[in-house]
XYZ file of C-alpha atoms in Angstrom:
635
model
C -20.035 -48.617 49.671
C -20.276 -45.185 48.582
C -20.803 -42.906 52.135
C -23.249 -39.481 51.698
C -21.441 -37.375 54.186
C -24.519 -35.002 54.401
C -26.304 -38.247 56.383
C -24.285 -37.279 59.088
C -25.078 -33.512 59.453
C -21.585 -32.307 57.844
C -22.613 -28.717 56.443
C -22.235 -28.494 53.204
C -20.047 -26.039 50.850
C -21.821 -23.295 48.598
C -20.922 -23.361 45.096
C -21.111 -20.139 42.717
C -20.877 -19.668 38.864
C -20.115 -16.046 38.213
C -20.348 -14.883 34.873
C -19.655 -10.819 33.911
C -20.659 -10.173 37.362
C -23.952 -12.617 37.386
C -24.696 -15.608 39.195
C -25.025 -17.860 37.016
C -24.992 -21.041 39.448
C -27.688 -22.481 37.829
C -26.246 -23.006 34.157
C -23.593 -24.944 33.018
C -23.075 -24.416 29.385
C -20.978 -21.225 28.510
C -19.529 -19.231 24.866
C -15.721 -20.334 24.034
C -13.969 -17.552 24.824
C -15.665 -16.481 28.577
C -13.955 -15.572 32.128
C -15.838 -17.909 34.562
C -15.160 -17.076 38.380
C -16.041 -19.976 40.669
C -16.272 -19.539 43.817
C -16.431 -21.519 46.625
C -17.826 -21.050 50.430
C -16.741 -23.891 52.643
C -17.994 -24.085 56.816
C -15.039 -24.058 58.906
C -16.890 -27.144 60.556
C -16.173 -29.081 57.517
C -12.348 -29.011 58.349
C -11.028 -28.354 54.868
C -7.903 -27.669 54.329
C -7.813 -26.753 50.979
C -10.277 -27.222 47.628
C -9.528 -28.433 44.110
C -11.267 -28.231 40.986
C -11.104 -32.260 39.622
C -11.943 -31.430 35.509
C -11.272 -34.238 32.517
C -12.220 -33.100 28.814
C -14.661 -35.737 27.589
C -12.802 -39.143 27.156
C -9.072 -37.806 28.705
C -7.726 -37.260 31.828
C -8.273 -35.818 34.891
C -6.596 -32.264 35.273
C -6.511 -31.269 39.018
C -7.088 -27.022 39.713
C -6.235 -25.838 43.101
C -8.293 -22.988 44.170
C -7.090 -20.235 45.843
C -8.069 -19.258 49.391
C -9.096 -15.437 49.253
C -10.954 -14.598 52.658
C -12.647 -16.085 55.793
C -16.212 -14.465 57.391
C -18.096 -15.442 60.424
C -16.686 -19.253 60.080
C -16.881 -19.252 56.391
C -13.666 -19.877 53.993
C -13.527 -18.548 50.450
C -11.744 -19.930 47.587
C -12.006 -18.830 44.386
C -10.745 -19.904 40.674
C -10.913 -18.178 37.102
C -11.526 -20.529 34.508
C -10.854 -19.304 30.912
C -12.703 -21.315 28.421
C -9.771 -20.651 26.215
C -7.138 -22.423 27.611
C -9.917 -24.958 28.841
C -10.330 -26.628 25.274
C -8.969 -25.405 22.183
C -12.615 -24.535 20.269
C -16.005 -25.215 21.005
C -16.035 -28.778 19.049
C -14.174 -30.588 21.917
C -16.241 -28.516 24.446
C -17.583 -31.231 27.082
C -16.419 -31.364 30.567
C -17.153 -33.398 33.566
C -15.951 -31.820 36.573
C -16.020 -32.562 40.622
C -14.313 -30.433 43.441
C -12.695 -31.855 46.358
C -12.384 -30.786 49.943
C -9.039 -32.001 51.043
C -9.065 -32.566 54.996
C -6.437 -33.797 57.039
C -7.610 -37.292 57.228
C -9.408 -37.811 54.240
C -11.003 -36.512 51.107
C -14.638 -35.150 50.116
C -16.097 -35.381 47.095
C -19.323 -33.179 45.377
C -21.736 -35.854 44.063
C -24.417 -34.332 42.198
C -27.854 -35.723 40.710
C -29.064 -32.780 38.686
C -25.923 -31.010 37.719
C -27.103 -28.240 40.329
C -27.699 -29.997 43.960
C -24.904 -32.079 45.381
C -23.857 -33.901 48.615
C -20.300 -35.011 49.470
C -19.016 -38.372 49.694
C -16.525 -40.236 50.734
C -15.534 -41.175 47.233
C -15.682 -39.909 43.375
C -19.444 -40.098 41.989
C -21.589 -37.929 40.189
C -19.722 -34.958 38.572
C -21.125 -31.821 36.948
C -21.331 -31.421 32.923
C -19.649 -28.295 31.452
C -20.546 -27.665 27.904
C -18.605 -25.101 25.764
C -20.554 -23.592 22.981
C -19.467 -21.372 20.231
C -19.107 -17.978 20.948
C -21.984 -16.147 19.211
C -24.116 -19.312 19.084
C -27.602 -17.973 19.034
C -31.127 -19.546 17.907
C -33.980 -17.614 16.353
C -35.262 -15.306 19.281
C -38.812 -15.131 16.851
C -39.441 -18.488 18.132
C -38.825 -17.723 21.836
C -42.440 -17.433 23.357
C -44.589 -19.033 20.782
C -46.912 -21.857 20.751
C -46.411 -24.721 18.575
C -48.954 -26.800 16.857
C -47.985 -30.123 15.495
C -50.365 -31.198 12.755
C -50.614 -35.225 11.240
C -51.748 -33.513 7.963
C -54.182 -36.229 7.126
C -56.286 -36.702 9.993
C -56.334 -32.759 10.779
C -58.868 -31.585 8.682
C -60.323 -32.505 5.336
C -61.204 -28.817 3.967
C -63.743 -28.002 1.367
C -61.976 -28.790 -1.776
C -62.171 -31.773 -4.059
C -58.693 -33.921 -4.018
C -58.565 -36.597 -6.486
C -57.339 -39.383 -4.438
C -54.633 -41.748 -6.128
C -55.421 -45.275 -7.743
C -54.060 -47.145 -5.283
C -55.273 -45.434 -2.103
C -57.794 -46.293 0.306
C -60.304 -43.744 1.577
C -62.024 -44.214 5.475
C -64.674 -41.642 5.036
C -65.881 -42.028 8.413
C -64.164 -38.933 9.780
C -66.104 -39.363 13.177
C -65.230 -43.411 14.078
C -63.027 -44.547 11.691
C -60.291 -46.157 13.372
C -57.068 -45.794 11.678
C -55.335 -48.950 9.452
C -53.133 -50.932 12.239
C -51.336 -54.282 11.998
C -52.712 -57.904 14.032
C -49.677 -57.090 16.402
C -46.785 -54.944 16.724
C -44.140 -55.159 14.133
C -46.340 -57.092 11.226
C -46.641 -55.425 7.915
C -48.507 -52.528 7.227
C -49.642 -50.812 3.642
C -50.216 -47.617 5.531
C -52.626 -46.377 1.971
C -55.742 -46.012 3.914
C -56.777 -42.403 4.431
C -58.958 -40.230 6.140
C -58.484 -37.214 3.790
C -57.347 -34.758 5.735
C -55.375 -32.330 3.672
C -53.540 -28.203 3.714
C -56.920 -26.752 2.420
C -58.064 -28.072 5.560
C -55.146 -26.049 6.943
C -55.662 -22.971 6.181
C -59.278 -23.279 6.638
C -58.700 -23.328 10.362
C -55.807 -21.061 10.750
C -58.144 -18.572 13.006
C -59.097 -21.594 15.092
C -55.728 -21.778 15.674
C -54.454 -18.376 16.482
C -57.552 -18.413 18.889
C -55.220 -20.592 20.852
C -52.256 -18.640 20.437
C -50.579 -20.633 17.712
C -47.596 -19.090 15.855
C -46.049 -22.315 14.553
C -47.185 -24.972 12.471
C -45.196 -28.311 12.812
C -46.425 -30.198 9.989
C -45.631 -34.269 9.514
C -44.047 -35.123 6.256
C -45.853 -33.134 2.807
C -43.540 -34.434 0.440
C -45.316 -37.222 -2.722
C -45.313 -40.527 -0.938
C -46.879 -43.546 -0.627
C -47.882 -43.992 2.744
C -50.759 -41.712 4.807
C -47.560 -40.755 7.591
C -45.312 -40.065 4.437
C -42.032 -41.372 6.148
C -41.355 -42.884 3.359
C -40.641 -40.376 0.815
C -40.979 -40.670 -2.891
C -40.169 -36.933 -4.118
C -38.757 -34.372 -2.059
C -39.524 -31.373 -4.157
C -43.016 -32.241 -4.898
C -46.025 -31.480 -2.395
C -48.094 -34.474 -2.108
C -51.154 -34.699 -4.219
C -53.128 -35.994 -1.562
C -52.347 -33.025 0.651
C -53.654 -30.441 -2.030
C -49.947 -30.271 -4.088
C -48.233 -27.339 -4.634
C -51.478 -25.129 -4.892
C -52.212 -26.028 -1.050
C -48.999 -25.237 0.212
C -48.667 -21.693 -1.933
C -51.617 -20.923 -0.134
C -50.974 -22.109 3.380
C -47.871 -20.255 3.479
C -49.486 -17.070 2.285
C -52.239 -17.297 4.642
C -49.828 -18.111 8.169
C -47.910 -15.136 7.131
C -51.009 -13.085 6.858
C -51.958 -14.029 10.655
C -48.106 -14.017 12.072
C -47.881 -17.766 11.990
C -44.586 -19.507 10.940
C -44.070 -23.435 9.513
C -41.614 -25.400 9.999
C -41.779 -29.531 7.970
C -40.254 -32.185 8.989
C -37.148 -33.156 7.226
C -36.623 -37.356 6.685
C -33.192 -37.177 5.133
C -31.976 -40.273 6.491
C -34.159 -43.178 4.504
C -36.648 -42.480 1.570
C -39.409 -44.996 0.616
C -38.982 -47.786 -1.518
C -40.973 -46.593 -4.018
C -39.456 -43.384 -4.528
C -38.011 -41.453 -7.219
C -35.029 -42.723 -5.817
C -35.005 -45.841 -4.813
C -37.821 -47.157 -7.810
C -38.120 -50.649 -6.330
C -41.216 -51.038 -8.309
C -40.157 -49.426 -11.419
C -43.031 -46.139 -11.362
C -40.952 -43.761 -12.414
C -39.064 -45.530 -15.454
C -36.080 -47.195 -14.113
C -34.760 -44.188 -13.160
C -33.906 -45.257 -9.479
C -31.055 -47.244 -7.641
C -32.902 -50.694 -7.321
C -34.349 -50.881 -10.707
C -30.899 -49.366 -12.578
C -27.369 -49.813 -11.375
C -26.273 -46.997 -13.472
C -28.671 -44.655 -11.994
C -27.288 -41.251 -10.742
C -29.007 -42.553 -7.223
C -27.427 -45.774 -7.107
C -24.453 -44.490 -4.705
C -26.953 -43.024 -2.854
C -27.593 -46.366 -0.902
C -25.957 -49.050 0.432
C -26.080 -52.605 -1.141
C -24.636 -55.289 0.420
C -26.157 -57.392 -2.772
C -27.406 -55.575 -5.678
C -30.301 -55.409 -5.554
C -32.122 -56.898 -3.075
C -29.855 -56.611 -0.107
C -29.718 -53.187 1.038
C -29.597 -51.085 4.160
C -32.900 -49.776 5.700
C -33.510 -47.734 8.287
C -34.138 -50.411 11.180
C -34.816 -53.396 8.992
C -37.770 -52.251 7.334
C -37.460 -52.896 3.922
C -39.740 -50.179 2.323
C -37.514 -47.730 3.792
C -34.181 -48.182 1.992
C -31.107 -45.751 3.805
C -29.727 -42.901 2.571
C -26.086 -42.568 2.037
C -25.236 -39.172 3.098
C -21.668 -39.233 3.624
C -21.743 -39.602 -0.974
C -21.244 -36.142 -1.472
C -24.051 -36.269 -4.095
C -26.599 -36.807 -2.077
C -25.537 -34.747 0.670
C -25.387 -31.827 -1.552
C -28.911 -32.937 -2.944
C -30.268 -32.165 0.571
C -28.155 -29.320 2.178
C -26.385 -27.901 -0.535
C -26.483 -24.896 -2.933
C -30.203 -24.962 -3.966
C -30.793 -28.515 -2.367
C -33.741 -29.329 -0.474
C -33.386 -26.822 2.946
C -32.771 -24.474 0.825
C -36.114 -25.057 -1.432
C -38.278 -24.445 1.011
C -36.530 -21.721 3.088
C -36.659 -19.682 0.117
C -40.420 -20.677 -0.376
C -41.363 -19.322 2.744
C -40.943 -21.969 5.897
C -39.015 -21.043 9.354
C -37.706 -24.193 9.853
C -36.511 -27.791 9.912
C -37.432 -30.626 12.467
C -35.177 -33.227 11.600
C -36.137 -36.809 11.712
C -33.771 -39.312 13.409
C -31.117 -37.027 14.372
C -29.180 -39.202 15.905
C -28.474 -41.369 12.250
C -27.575 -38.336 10.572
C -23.744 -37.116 10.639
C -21.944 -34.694 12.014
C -20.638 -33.320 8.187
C -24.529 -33.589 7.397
C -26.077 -31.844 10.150
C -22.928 -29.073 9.969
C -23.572 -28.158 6.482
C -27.415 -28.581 6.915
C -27.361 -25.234 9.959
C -24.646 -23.623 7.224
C -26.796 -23.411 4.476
C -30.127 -23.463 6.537
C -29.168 -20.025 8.354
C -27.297 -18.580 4.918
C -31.107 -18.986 3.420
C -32.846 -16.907 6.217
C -30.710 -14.758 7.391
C -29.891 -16.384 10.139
C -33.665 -16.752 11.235
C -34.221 -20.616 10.720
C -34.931 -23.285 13.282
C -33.543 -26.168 13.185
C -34.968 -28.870 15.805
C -33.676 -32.086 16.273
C -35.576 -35.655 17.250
C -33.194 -36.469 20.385
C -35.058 -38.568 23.089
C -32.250 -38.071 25.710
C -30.562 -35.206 27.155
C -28.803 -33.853 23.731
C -25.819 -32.298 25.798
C -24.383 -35.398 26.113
C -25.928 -38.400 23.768
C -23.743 -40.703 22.192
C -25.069 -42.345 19.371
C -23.620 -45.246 17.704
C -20.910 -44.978 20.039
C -20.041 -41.600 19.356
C -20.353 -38.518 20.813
C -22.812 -36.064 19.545
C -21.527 -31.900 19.106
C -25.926 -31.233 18.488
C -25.893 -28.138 21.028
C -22.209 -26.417 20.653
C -23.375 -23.710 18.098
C -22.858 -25.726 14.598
C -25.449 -28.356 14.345
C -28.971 -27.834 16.138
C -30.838 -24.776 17.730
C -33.350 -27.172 19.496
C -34.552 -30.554 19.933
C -37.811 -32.460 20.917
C -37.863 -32.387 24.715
C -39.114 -36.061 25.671
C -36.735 -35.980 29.251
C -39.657 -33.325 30.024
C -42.648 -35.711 28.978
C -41.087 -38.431 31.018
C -40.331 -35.863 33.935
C -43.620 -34.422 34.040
C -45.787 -38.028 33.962
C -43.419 -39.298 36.740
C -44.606 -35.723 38.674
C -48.788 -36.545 37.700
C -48.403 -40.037 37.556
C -46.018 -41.353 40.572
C -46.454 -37.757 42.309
C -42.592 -37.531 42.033
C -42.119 -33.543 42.027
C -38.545 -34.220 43.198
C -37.806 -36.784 39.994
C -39.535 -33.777 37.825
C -37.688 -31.025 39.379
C -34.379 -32.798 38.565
C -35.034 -33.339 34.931
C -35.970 -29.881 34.809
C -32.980 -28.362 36.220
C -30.773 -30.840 34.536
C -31.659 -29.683 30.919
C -31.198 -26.307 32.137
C -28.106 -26.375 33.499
C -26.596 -28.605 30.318
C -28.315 -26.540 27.819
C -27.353 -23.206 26.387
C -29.588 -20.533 27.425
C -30.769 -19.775 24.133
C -31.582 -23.713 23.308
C -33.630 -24.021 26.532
C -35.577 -21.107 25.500
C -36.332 -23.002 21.824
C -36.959 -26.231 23.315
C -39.850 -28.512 21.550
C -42.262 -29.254 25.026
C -44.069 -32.222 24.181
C -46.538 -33.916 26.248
C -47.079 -36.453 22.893
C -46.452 -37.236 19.580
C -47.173 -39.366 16.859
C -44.188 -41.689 18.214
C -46.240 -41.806 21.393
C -49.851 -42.825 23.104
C -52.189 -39.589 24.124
C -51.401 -37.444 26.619
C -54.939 -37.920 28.334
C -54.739 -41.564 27.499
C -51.964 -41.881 29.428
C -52.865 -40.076 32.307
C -56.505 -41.397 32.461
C -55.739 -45.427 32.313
C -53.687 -46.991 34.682
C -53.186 -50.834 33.125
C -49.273 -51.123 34.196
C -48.403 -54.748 33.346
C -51.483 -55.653 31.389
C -51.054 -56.338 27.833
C -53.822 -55.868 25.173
C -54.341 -56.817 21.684
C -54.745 -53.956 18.810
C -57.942 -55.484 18.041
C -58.958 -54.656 21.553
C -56.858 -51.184 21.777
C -58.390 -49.866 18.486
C -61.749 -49.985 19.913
C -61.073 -49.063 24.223
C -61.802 -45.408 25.378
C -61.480 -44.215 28.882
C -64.358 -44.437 31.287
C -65.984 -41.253 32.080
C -64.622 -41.390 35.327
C -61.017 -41.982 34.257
C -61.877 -39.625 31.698
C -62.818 -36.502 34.398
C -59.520 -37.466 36.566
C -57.509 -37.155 33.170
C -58.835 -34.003 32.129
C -57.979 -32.644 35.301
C -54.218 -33.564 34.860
C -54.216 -32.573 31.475
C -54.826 -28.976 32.855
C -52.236 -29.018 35.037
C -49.891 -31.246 32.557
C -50.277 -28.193 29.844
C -50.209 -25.593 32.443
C -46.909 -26.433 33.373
C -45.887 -26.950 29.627
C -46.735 -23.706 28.443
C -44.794 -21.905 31.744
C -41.501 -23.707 31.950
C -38.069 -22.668 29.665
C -39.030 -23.198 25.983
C -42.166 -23.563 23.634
C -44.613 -25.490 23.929
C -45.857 -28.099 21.099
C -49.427 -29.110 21.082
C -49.871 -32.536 19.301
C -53.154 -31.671 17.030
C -56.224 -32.979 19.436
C -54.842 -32.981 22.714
C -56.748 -29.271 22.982
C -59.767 -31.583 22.336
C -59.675 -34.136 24.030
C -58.355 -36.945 21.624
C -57.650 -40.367 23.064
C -55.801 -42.903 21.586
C -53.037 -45.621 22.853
C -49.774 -46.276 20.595
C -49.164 -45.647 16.900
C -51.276 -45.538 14.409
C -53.863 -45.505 17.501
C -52.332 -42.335 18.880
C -53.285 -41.087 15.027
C -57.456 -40.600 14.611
C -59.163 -37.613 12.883
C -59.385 -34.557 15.044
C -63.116 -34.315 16.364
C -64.328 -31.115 15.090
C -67.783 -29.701 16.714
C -67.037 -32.210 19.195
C -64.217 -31.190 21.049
C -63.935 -31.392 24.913
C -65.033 -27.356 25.453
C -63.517 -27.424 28.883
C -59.909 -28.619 27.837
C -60.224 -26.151 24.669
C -60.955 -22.819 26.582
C -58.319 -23.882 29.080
C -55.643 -24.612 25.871
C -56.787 -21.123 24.714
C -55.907 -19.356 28.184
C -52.127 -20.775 28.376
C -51.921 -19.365 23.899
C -52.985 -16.114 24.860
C -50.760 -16.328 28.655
C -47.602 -17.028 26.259
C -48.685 -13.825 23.803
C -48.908 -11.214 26.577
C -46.245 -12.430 29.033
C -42.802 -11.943 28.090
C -41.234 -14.002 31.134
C -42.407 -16.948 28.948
C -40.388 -16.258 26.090
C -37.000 -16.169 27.909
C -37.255 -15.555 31.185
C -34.765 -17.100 34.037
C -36.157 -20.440 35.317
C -35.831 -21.725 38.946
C -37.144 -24.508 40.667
C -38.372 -22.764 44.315
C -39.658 -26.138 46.147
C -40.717 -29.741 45.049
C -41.413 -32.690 47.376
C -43.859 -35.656 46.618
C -47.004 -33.805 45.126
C -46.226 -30.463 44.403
C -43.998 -28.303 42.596
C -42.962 -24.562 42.480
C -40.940 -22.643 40.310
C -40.567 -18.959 38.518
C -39.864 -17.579 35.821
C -37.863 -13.761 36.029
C -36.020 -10.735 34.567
C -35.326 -8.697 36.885
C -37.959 -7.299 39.194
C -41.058 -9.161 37.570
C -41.643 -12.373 37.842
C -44.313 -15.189 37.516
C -44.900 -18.205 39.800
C -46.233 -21.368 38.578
C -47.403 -24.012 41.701
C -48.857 -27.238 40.785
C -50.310 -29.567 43.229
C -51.208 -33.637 42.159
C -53.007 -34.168 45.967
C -55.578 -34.675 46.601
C -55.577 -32.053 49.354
C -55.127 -28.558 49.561
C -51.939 -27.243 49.308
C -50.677 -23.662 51.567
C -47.519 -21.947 49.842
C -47.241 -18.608 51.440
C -45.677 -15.670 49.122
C -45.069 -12.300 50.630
C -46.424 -10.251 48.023
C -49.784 -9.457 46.121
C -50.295 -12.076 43.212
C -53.167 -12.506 40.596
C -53.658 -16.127 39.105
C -53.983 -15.399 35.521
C -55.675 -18.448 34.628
C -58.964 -17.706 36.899
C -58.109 -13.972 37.205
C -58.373 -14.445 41.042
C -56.344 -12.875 43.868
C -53.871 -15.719 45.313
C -54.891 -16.603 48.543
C -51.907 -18.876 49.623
C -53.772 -22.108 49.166
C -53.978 -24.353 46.087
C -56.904 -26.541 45.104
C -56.416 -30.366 44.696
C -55.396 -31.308 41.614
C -54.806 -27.714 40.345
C -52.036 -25.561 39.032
C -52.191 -21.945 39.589
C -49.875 -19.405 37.340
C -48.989 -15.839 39.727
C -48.181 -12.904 38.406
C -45.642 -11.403 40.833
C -47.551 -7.622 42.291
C -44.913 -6.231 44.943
C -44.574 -6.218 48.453
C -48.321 -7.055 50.708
């Protein structure tokens, strides 16, 4: 049985990171090539006689560091160790560490066992150990993303816009913009044409680009543009062709023209890991003249997917058979995506800021290196490239390999769902501790300059709405689509989810990174899991009091510049309520968020406006409120 020696009252050793004279404690991801000082304060009441630094590369051995003993003060031992990244690993590609120190005593051995990568305990035994992560040297990520809003927008059920589209042959329109309920299957996992649409297109775009810098937005996240069948286009039929549906090329000329007028930046979403079936491609059907893999073995696509028998056997992307997978380790199609003049490229040059990338995990390491390469040679350096990881990206191993997303040649960001589940454990199981651990674990695994590009979600189009989620509680209870297409919250569950909505997006828009608004959520928009999680956004009915309160945190993220990339620290979090700030310096915010139901006193020594009411902080937070305090000197 593994023994927490802090049960028993032992006093426990401070740790300290120093980097170029900084305390840098609270990070554990550092450029190849850096002098990192540790040092270490032990209580003489602990008994050490000596500490060692326990570090194993990722996969090999344990290398044992003995620190050296330096001074002693007022029953306090120092030791101390420089560790140069150099000699650590060779480069930054084999830059992942797991560490531990040990407090060697005469009759036994302590161990640091930590939880977040920051707190610890000691045991009796080796447990938890800390993650190092070595990053390239002069890894950077775009700092014009660092402080912006995001807004992700499901083109066809944002906004229809005032301009005729001729809608294709074979596609369905729902015209009932208000109550239509989108196309969904009898159950999970049946078959689904996915050709019914609500005609939402990038006229509709551009038509309410100054709705959306009214709340702050400088980034547009939009879902697939390219020609495809579907209404999600996931299941791409032409890469270099703007959907006709979606206004074509004309649209998309103009909506990039018009964002750049009004400061706004877009960034599409890049599915280079499966197309559609019917695709250019692919051709399963045979619409674009036997030109593709299925319909003619001598196509210049056919070694662009696998066929175990030609031609109806053939790798998809998770068994689904209208989305046939893309080979990307044939050097054609890689090439055809992130080389010379390839797809990235395209649309760099055209005038986007950026790539989210689709299953990240299922594309390679080759891929994803070239894809930064020639992403960053197209802008100057200035594109983003964002990665769907669900799990701390540090680390992930996928398909039994170990990811290299954050070390300086791959990604500059990725979706943040540890934060989603962090933050609905905090409003839903008032958990602050669980939250605060999430938080400072992606901090401290992260680069700096990836924690401050982060993709904040509170939902997607992956998952249910944010104020569904937070409004229903039906744990256990399983429902039928038929039922879930047609159930809304009460207005009662409705009120209590609005409330943590507010706080939910509060703390969004104030923690390390940028926030991404899932189109509706602002409004109000309900909706359990996809294509539910999908309806029309409800223009001139929108819920004013979530809007206005959406519009305070945009315009909080335009004039503060802590937000952008200032220090993070958790200050307190037990049960219902957490605290933490963000700094530079001498200024400094502090966000407190409170899930009781009862008052909550935090006393701060100094003079502090709460800039979402504009009112003087009295040292008492509402229930169910969050307050955000700019930091006024000394009371």
């Amino acid at each position: 049985m593994l023994t927490k020696i802090s049960e028993y009252g032992r006093q426990i050793p401070t740790i300290k990171k120093i980097l170029d004279g900084k305390n840098v404690s609270n990070r554990g991801a550092f450029p190849f090539g850096c002098l990192l000082n540790i040092v270490v304060e032990v209580p003489r009441k602990l008994g050490a006689s000596a500490v060692v630094l326990r570090v194993c590369r990722d996969g090999e051995a344990d290398t044992d560091m003995p620190l050296c003993f330096t001074s002693t003060n007022e029953g306090i031992d120092v030791y101390t160790l420089e560790l140069d990244t150099k000699k650590l690993c060779k480069d930054f590609s084999d830059g992942l560490f797991y560490y531990e120190f040990l407090f060697l005593r005469g009759f036994d051995t302590l161990f640091t066992d930590t939880y977040n990568n920051v707190d610890f305990s000691l045991t009796d035994r080796s447990a938890g150990r800390f993650l190092l992560l070595v990053h390239e040297q002069d890894f950077k990520t775009p700092e014009w993303f660092f402080g912006r809003t995001m807004y992700h927008i499901f083109v066809d059920r944002f906004c229809k816009g005032d301009r005729d589209i001729e809608v294709r042959p074979d596609a369905v329109m729902n015209n009932d913009w208000e109550n239509g309920i989108p196309q969904y299957p009898k159950k999970n996992g049946d078959a689904l044409s996915n050709n019914v649409f609500f005609g939402g297109n990038l006229f509709g775009v551009v038509e309410k680009l100054d709705h959306l810098r009214s709340m702050g937005v400088g980034v547009i996240y939009l879902s697939p543009i390219f020609k495809a069948y579907s209404n999600h286009k996931y299941d791409t039929g032409n890469y270099l062709e703007i959907d006709s549906m979606f206004g074509g090329e004309e649209a998309f000329e103009l909506l990039i023209a018009e964002c750049k007028k009004r400061d706004i930046r877009i960034i599409l979403d890049g599915v280079f890991n499966h197309t559609g079936d019917d695709s250019i491609y692919f051709d399963r059907y045979g619409k674009y003249g036997g030109v593709g893999a299925y319909t003619n073995e001598n196509s210049q696509y056919r070694d662009w997917f696998n066929f175990k028998s030609y031609p109806n056997e053939y790798e998809t992307w998770w068994g689904i058979e209208i989305l046939p997978r893309l080979n990307s380790n044939n050097g054609s199609c890689r090439d055809f995506f992130v080389g010379e003049g390839g797809v990235v490229e395209h649309y760099i040059k055209r005038g986007i800021s950026g790539w989210r990338l689709d299953v990240a995990d299922e594309l390679s390491d080759t891929f994803l290196d070239r894809l930064r390469e020639t992403a960053k040679k197209a802008s100057d350096g200035e594109a983003v490239i964002i990665g769907e990881v669900w799990e701390n990206a540090a680390e992930k191993i996928a398909y039994g390999k170990r990811r290299r997303y954050l070390r300086g040649s791959q990604l500059d960001s990725v979706m943040n769902y540890p934060f989603r589940n962090g933050i609905l454990a905090f409003l839903l199981d008032k958990d602050a501790e669980f939250f605060a651990d999430v938080l400072k674990a992606i901090y401290s695994t992260y680069p700096k300059c990836v924690c401050d590009s982060l993709m904040n979600i509170l939902g997607t189009h992956d998952t249910e709405r944010i104020i569904t989620v937070l409004g229903e509680e039906r744990e256990g209870i399983e429902e039928s689509n038929d039922v879930l297409a047609h159930k809304k919250l009460s207005k009662e569950e409705k009120e209590k989810a609005v409330k943590l909505l507010k706080i939910a997006a509060s703390v969004q828009f104030t923690v390390y990174g940028v926030p991404s608004v899932f189109y509706g959520d602002e409004a109000g928009v309900e909706g359990y899991h996809d294509p539910f999680c999908r309806r029309t956004y409800p223009w001139g009915r929108e819920n004013t009091e979530l809007l206005e309160h959406y519009r305070i945190l945009g315009a909080l993220r335009e004039n503060e510049p802590l937000l952008a990339d200032g220090d993070f620290c958790v200050e307190y979090a037990k049960n219902m309520q957490i605290v933490y700030t963000r700094s530079s310096g001498e200024q400094k915010l502090t966000v407190i968020a409170n899930v009781s139901k009862e008052p909550f006193e935090y006393a701060l020594n100094e003079n502090c406006t709460d800039l979402i009411s504009g009112k003087a902080y009295c040292g008492n937070i509402a229930p169910l409120s969050c307050v955000i305090l700019k930091r006024q000197g000394d009371k």
